[in-house]
JSON list of C-alpha atoms in Angstrom, two decimals:
[
{"chain": "A", "resi": 292, "resn": "MET", "atom": "CA", "xyz": [-15.88, -16.99, 0.74]},
{"chain": "A", "resi": 293, "resn": "LYS", "atom": "CA", "xyz": [-15.46, -13.67, -1.11]},
{"chain": "A", "resi": 294, "resn": "LYS", "atom": "CA", "xyz": [-18.03, -12.06, 1.18]},
{"chain": "A", "resi": 295, "resn": "VAL", "atom": "CA", "xyz": [-16.18, -13.28, 4.26]},
{"chain": "A", "resi": 296, "resn": "ILE", "atom": "CA", "xyz": [-12.87, -11.92, 3.00]},
{"chain": "A", "resi": 297, "resn": "LYS", "atom": "CA", "xyz": [-14.49, -8.61, 2.03]},
{"chain": "A", "resi": 298, "resn": "ARG", "atom": "CA", "xyz": [-16.12, -8.24, 5.46]},
{"chain": "A", "resi": 299, "resn": "LEU", "atom": "CA", "xyz": [-12.88, -9.20, 7.17]},
{"chain": "A", "resi": 300, "resn": "GLY", "atom": "CA", "xyz": [-11.06, -6.48, 5.22]},
{"chain": "A", "resi": 301, "resn": "GLN", "atom": "CA", "xyz": [-13.74, -3.96, 6.14]},
{"chain": "A", "resi": 302, "resn": "ALA", "atom": "CA", "xyz": [-13.56, -4.98, 9.80]},
{"chain": "A", "resi": 303, "resn": "ILE", "atom": "CA", "xyz": [-9.79, -4.60, 9.84]},
{"chain": "A", "resi": 304, "resn": "GLY", "atom": "CA", "xyz": [-10.10, -1.20, 8.20]},
{"chain": "A", "resi": 305, "resn": "ILE", "atom": "CA", "xyz": [-12.74, 0.01, 10.66]},
{"chain": "A", "resi": 306, "resn": "GLY", "atom": "CA", "xyz": [-10.86, -1.41, 13.65]},
{"chain": "A", "resi": 307, "resn": "SER", "atom": "CA", "xyz": [-7.60, 0.18, 12.50]},
{"chain": "A", "resi": 308, "resn": "THR", "atom": "CA", "xyz": [-9.32, 3.53, 11.99]},
{"chain": "A", "resi": 309, "resn": "ILE", "atom": "CA", "xyz": [-10.84, 3.45, 15.48]},
{"chain": "A", "resi": 310, "resn": "CYS", "atom": "CA", "xyz": [-7.50, 2.45, 17.00]},
{"chain": "A", "resi": 311, "resn": "MET", "atom": "CA", "xyz": [-5.68, 5.25, 15.18]},
{"chain": "A", "resi": 312, "resn": "LEU", "atom": "CA", "xyz": [-8.28, 7.82, 16.21]},
{"chain": "A", "resi": 313, "resn": "PHE", "atom": "CA", "xyz": [-7.96, 6.84, 19.86]},
{"chain": "A", "resi": 314, "resn": "ALA", "atom": "CA", "xyz": [-4.18, 6.80, 19.58]},
{"chain": "A", "resi": 315, "resn": "PHE", "atom": "CA", "xyz": [-4.27, 10.27, 18.03]},
{"chain": "A", "resi": 316, "resn": "ILE", "atom": "CA", "xyz": [-6.65, 11.67, 20.65]},
{"chain": "A", "resi": 317, "resn": "PHE", "atom": "CA", "xyz": [-5.40, 10.08, 23.87]},
{"chain": "A", "resi": 318, "resn": "THR", "atom": "CA", "xyz": [-1.62, 9.86, 23.50]},
{"chain": "A", "resi": 319, "resn": "ASP", "atom": "CA", "xyz": [1.41, 12.09, 23.40]},
{"chain": "A", "resi": 320, "resn": "ASN", "atom": "CA", "xyz": [2.78, 14.08, 20.46]},
{"chain": "A", "resi": 321, "resn": "ASP", "atom": "CA", "xyz": [5.25, 11.38, 19.41]},
{"chain": "A", "resi": 322, "resn": "VAL", "atom": "CA", "xyz": [2.45, 8.88, 18.86]},
{"chain": "A", "resi": 323, "resn": "ARG", "atom": "CA", "xyz": [0.31, 11.54, 17.14]},
{"chain": "A", "resi": 324, "resn": "LYS", "atom": "CA", "xyz": [3.17, 12.18, 14.72]},
{"chain": "A", "resi": 325, "resn": "ILE", "atom": "CA", "xyz": [3.40, 8.48, 13.88]},
{"chain": "A", "resi": 326, "resn": "VAL", "atom": "CA", "xyz": [-0.38, 8.15, 13.44]},
{"chain": "A", "resi": 327, "resn": "ALA", "atom": "CA", "xyz": [-0.50, 11.23, 11.20]},
{"chain": "A", "resi": 328, "resn": "SER", "atom": "CA", "xyz": [2.43, 9.85, 9.21]},
{"chain": "A", "resi": 329, "resn": "PHE", "atom": "CA", "xyz": [0.70, 6.51, 8.67]},
{"chain": "A", "resi": 330, "resn": "VAL", "atom": "CA", "xyz": [-2.48, 8.24, 7.54]},
{"chain": "A", "resi": 331, "resn": "LEU", "atom": "CA", "xyz": [-0.62, 10.54, 5.14]},
{"chain": "A", "resi": 332, "resn": "LEU", "atom": "CA", "xyz": [1.49, 7.66, 3.82]},
{"chain": "A", "resi": 333, "resn": "SER", "atom": "CA", "xyz": [-1.68, 5.62, 3.23]},
{"chain": "A", "resi": 334, "resn": "VAL", "atom": "CA", "xyz": [-3.34, 8.52, 1.42]},
{"chain": "A", "resi": 335, "resn": "VAL", "atom": "CA", "xyz": [-0.30, 9.09, -0.81]},
{"chain": "A", "resi": 336, "resn": "ILE", "atom": "CA", "xyz": [0.00, 5.40, -1.69]},
{"chain": "A", "resi": 337, "resn": "GLY", "atom": "CA", "xyz": [-3.75, 5.21, -2.32]},
{"chain": "A", "resi": 338, "resn": "LEU", "atom": "CA", "xyz": [-3.72, 8.27, -4.57]},
{"chain": "A", "resi": 339, "resn": "LEU", "atom": "CA", "xyz": [-0.70, 6.95, -6.45]},
{"chain": "A", "resi": 340, "resn": "GLY", "atom": "CA", "xyz": [-2.67, 3.74, -7.05]},
{"chain": "A", "resi": 341, "resn": "MET", "atom": "CA", "xyz": [-5.06, 5.77, -9.20]},
{"chain": "A", "resi": 342, "resn": "ILE", "atom": "CA", "xyz": [-2.34, 5.69, -11.88]},
{"chain": "A", "resi": 343, "resn": "TYR", "atom": "CA", "xyz": [-3.68, 2.25, -12.86]},
{"chain": "A", "resi": 344, "resn": "SER", "atom": "CA", "xyz": [-6.81, 3.91, -14.24]},
{"chain": "A", "resi": 345, "resn": "VAL", "atom": "CA", "xyz": [-4.72, 5.77, -16.85]},
{"chain": "A", "resi": 346, "resn": "LYS", "atom": "CA", "xyz": [-5.23, 3.30, -19.69]},
{"chain": "A", "resi": 347, "resn": "ARG", "atom": "CA", "xyz": [-2.85, 4.96, -22.16]},
{"chain": "A", "resi": 348, "resn": "LEU", "atom": "CA", "xyz": [0.14, 4.12, -19.93]},
{"chain": "A", "resi": 349, "resn": "PRO", "atom": "CA", "xyz": [1.65, 0.64, -20.13]},
{"chain": "A", "resi": 350, "resn": "MET", "atom": "CA", "xyz": [1.33, -1.44, -16.98]},
{"chain": "A", "resi": 351, "resn": "LEU", "atom": "CA", "xyz": [5.09, -1.31, -16.43]},
{"chain": "A", "resi": 352, "resn": "ALA", "atom": "CA", "xyz": [5.02, 2.51, -16.39]},
{"chain": "A", "resi": 353, "resn": "GLN", "atom": "CA", "xyz": [2.00, 2.51, -14.06]},
{"chain": "A", "resi": 354, "resn": "THR", "atom": "CA", "xyz": [3.72, 0.11, -11.69]},
{"chain": "A", "resi": 355, "resn": "LEU", "atom": "CA", "xyz": [6.99, 2.05, -11.70]},
{"chain": "A", "resi": 356, "resn": "ILE", "atom": "CA", "xyz": [5.19, 5.34, -10.98]},
{"chain": "A", "resi": 357, "resn": "HIS", "atom": "CA", "xyz": [3.17, 3.77, -8.16]},
{"chain": "A", "resi": 358, "resn": "MET", "atom": "CA", "xyz": [6.18, 1.98, -6.70]},
{"chain": "A", "resi": 359, "resn": "GLY", "atom": "CA", "xyz": [8.57, 4.92, -7.04]},
{"chain": "A", "resi": 360, "resn": "GLY", "atom": "CA", "xyz": [6.19, 7.44, -5.52]},
{"chain": "A", "resi": 361, "resn": "SER", "atom": "CA", "xyz": [5.28, 5.05, -2.72]},
{"chain": "A", "resi": 362, "resn": "PHE", "atom": "CA", "xyz": [8.95, 4.39, -2.01]},
{"chain": "A", "resi": 363, "resn": "ILE", "atom": "CA", "xyz": [9.78, 8.11, -1.85]},
{"chain": "A", "resi": 364, "resn": "ALA", "atom": "CA", "xyz": [6.81, 8.66, 0.49]},
{"chain": "A", "resi": 365, "resn": "PHE", "atom": "CA", "xyz": [8.02, 5.74, 2.63]},
{"chain": "A", "resi": 366, "resn": "LEU", "atom": "CA", "xyz": [11.54, 7.16, 2.88]},
{"chain": "A", "resi": 367, "resn": "ILE", "atom": "CA", "xyz": [10.23, 10.62, 3.81]},
{"chain": "A", "resi": 368, "resn": "THR", "atom": "CA", "xyz": [7.94, 9.11, 6.46]},
{"chain": "A", "resi": 369, "resn": "ALA", "atom": "CA", "xyz": [10.77, 6.97, 7.81]},
{"chain": "A", "resi": 370, "resn": "GLY", "atom": "CA", "xyz": [13.03, 10.02, 8.03]},
{"chain": "A", "resi": 371, "resn": "VAL", "atom": "CA", "xyz": [10.42, 12.19, 9.76]},
{"chain": "A", "resi": 372, "resn": "ASN", "atom": "CA", "xyz": [9.74, 9.46, 12.33]},
{"chain": "A", "resi": 373, "resn": "ASP", "atom": "CA", "xyz": [13.34, 8.28, 12.80]},
{"chain": "A", "resi": 374, "resn": "TRP", "atom": "CA", "xyz": [12.35, 4.69, 12.02]},
{"chain": "A", "resi": 375, "resn": "PHE", "atom": "CA", "xyz": [15.92, 3.72, 11.21]},
{"chain": "A", "resi": 376, "resn": "PRO", "atom": "CA", "xyz": [19.33, 5.35, 10.85]},
{"chain": "A", "resi": 377, "resn": "PHE", "atom": "CA", "xyz": [19.95, 6.65, 7.36]},
{"chain": "A", "resi": 378, "resn": "LYS", "atom": "CA", "xyz": [23.09, 4.65, 6.65]},
{"chain": "A", "resi": 379, "resn": "TRP", "atom": "CA", "xyz": [23.43, 2.97, 3.28]},
{"chain": "A", "resi": 380, "resn": "GLN", "atom": "CA", "xyz": [23.31, -0.61, 4.69]},
{"chain": "A", "resi": 381, "resn": "VAL", "atom": "CA", "xyz": [20.12, 0.11, 6.60]},
{"chain": "A", "resi": 382, "resn": "ILE", "atom": "CA", "xyz": [18.57, 1.96, 3.67]},
{"chain": "A", "resi": 383, "resn": "MET", "atom": "CA", "xyz": [19.38, -0.98, 1.38]},
{"chain": "A", "resi": 384, "resn": "SER", "atom": "CA", "xyz": [17.81, -3.43, 3.81]},
{"chain": "A", "resi": 385, "resn": "ALA", "atom": "CA", "xyz": [14.70, -1.27, 4.30]},
{"chain": "A", "resi": 386, "resn": "SER", "atom": "CA", "xyz": [14.47, -0.77, 0.53]},
{"chain": "A", "resi": 387, "resn": "LEU", "atom": "CA", "xyz": [14.67, -4.49, -0.14]},
{"chain": "A", "resi": 388, "resn": "SER", "atom": "CA", "xyz": [11.95, -5.12, 2.44]},
{"chain": "A", "resi": 389, "resn": "PHE", "atom": "CA", "xyz": [9.77, -2.37, 0.93]},
{"chain": "A", "resi": 390, "resn": "PHE", "atom": "CA", "xyz": [10.12, -3.71, -2.62]},
{"chain": "A", "resi": 391, "resn": "LEU", "atom": "CA", "xyz": [9.49, -7.33, -1.59]},
{"chain": "A", "resi": 392, "resn": "ILE", "atom": "CA", "xyz": [6.30, -6.30, 0.25]},
{"chain": "A", "resi": 393, "resn": "PHE", "atom": "CA", "xyz": [5.23, -4.02, -2.61]},
{"chain": "A", "resi": 394, "resn": "PHE", "atom": "CA", "xyz": [5.66, -6.74, -5.22]},
{"chain": "A", "resi": 395, "resn": "ALA", "atom": "CA", "xyz": [3.97, -9.39, -3.07]},
{"chain": "A", "resi": 396, "resn": "ILE", "atom": "CA", "xyz": [0.90, -7.15, -2.79]},
{"chain": "A", "resi": 397, "resn": "TRP", "atom": "CA", "xyz": [1.12, -6.18, -6.47]},
{"chain": "A", "resi": 398, "resn": "ILE", "atom": "CA", "xyz": [1.27, -9.83, -7.59]},
{"chain": "A", "resi": 399, "resn": "PHE", "atom": "CA", "xyz": [-1.66, -10.74, -5.33]},
{"chain": "A", "resi": 400, "resn": "TYR", "atom": "CA", "xyz": [-3.87, -8.04, -6.87]},
{"chain": "A", "resi": 401, "resn": "TYR", "atom": "CA", "xyz": [-2.64, -8.73, -10.41]},
{"chain": "A", "resi": 402, "resn": "LEU", "atom": "CA", "xyz": [-3.60, -12.41, -10.10]},
{"chain": "A", "resi": 403, "resn": "LYS", "atom": "CA", "xyz": [-6.90, -11.52, -8.41]},
{"chain": "A", "resi": 404, "resn": "TYR", "atom": "CA", "xyz": [-7.96, -9.12, -11.17]},
{"chain": "A", "resi": 405, "resn": "LYS", "atom": "CA", "xyz": [-6.74, -11.50, -13.86]},
{"chain": "A", "resi": 406, "resn": "ARG", "atom": "CA", "xyz": [-8.93, -14.26, -12.37]},
{"chain": "A", "resi": 407, "resn": "ASP", "atom": "CA", "xyz": [-11.90, -11.88, -12.09]},
{"chain": "A", "resi": 408, "resn": "ILE", "atom": "CA", "xyz": [-11.54, -10.91, -15.76]},
{"chain": "A", "resi": 409, "resn": "GLN", "atom": "CA", "xyz": [-11.36, -14.57, -16.78]},
{"chain": "A", "resi": 410, "resn": "GLN", "atom": "CA", "xyz": [-14.54, -15.31, -14.80]},
{"chain": "A", "resi": 411, "resn": "ILE", "atom": "CA", "xyz": [-16.36, -12.38, -16.41]},
{"chain": "A", "resi": 412, "resn": "ASN", "atom": "CA", "xyz": [-15.23, -13.53, -19.86]},
{"chain": "A", "resi": 413, "resn": "GLN", "atom": "CA", "xyz": [-16.48, -17.07, -19.10]},
{"chain": "A", "resi": 414, "resn": "LYS", "atom": "CA", "xyz": [-19.91, -15.69, -18.16]},
{"chain": "A", "resi": 415, "resn": "LEU", "atom": "CA", "xyz": [-20.04, -13.65, -21.37]},
{"chain": "A", "resi": 416, "resn": "ARG", "atom": "CA", "xyz": [-19.43, -16.72, -23.54]}
]
C-alpha cells in the first residue's frame, strides 16, 4: 500500500509539473504570473520545512517558524495575484482556512513519522 501511495504522489507531482509548464508556456501573462507564484510559494514553503532538521530547536519553535513563514509567503502571493480583497473579515477567513489546512497536513505528517519511528523501534527490539 505504501508503494501505491508513493507512486500516486509522484504521479500527481509529475502531472502537476507538466500542467504548470504547459500553462506557463501556452497562456497569457496573467496565468504565467499565477503559475510562477505557485512555484515560488511551493519553493518557499519547502525550504521553510527544512527547519525541522534543526534538532536544537524545540518542535514548537520549528512549527511556528514554518507556519509563520509559510503564512507570510501565502499573504504576499495572495496580494500579488489579487486572490481576495484585503479587508479584515476576508483576511481572517483566509487565515483561518490557511491555518486549518496547515495543521491538518502537519498532524498527518506528525502521525506518519511517529508511526514510522515506532515500527523502526519494534524492528530493533
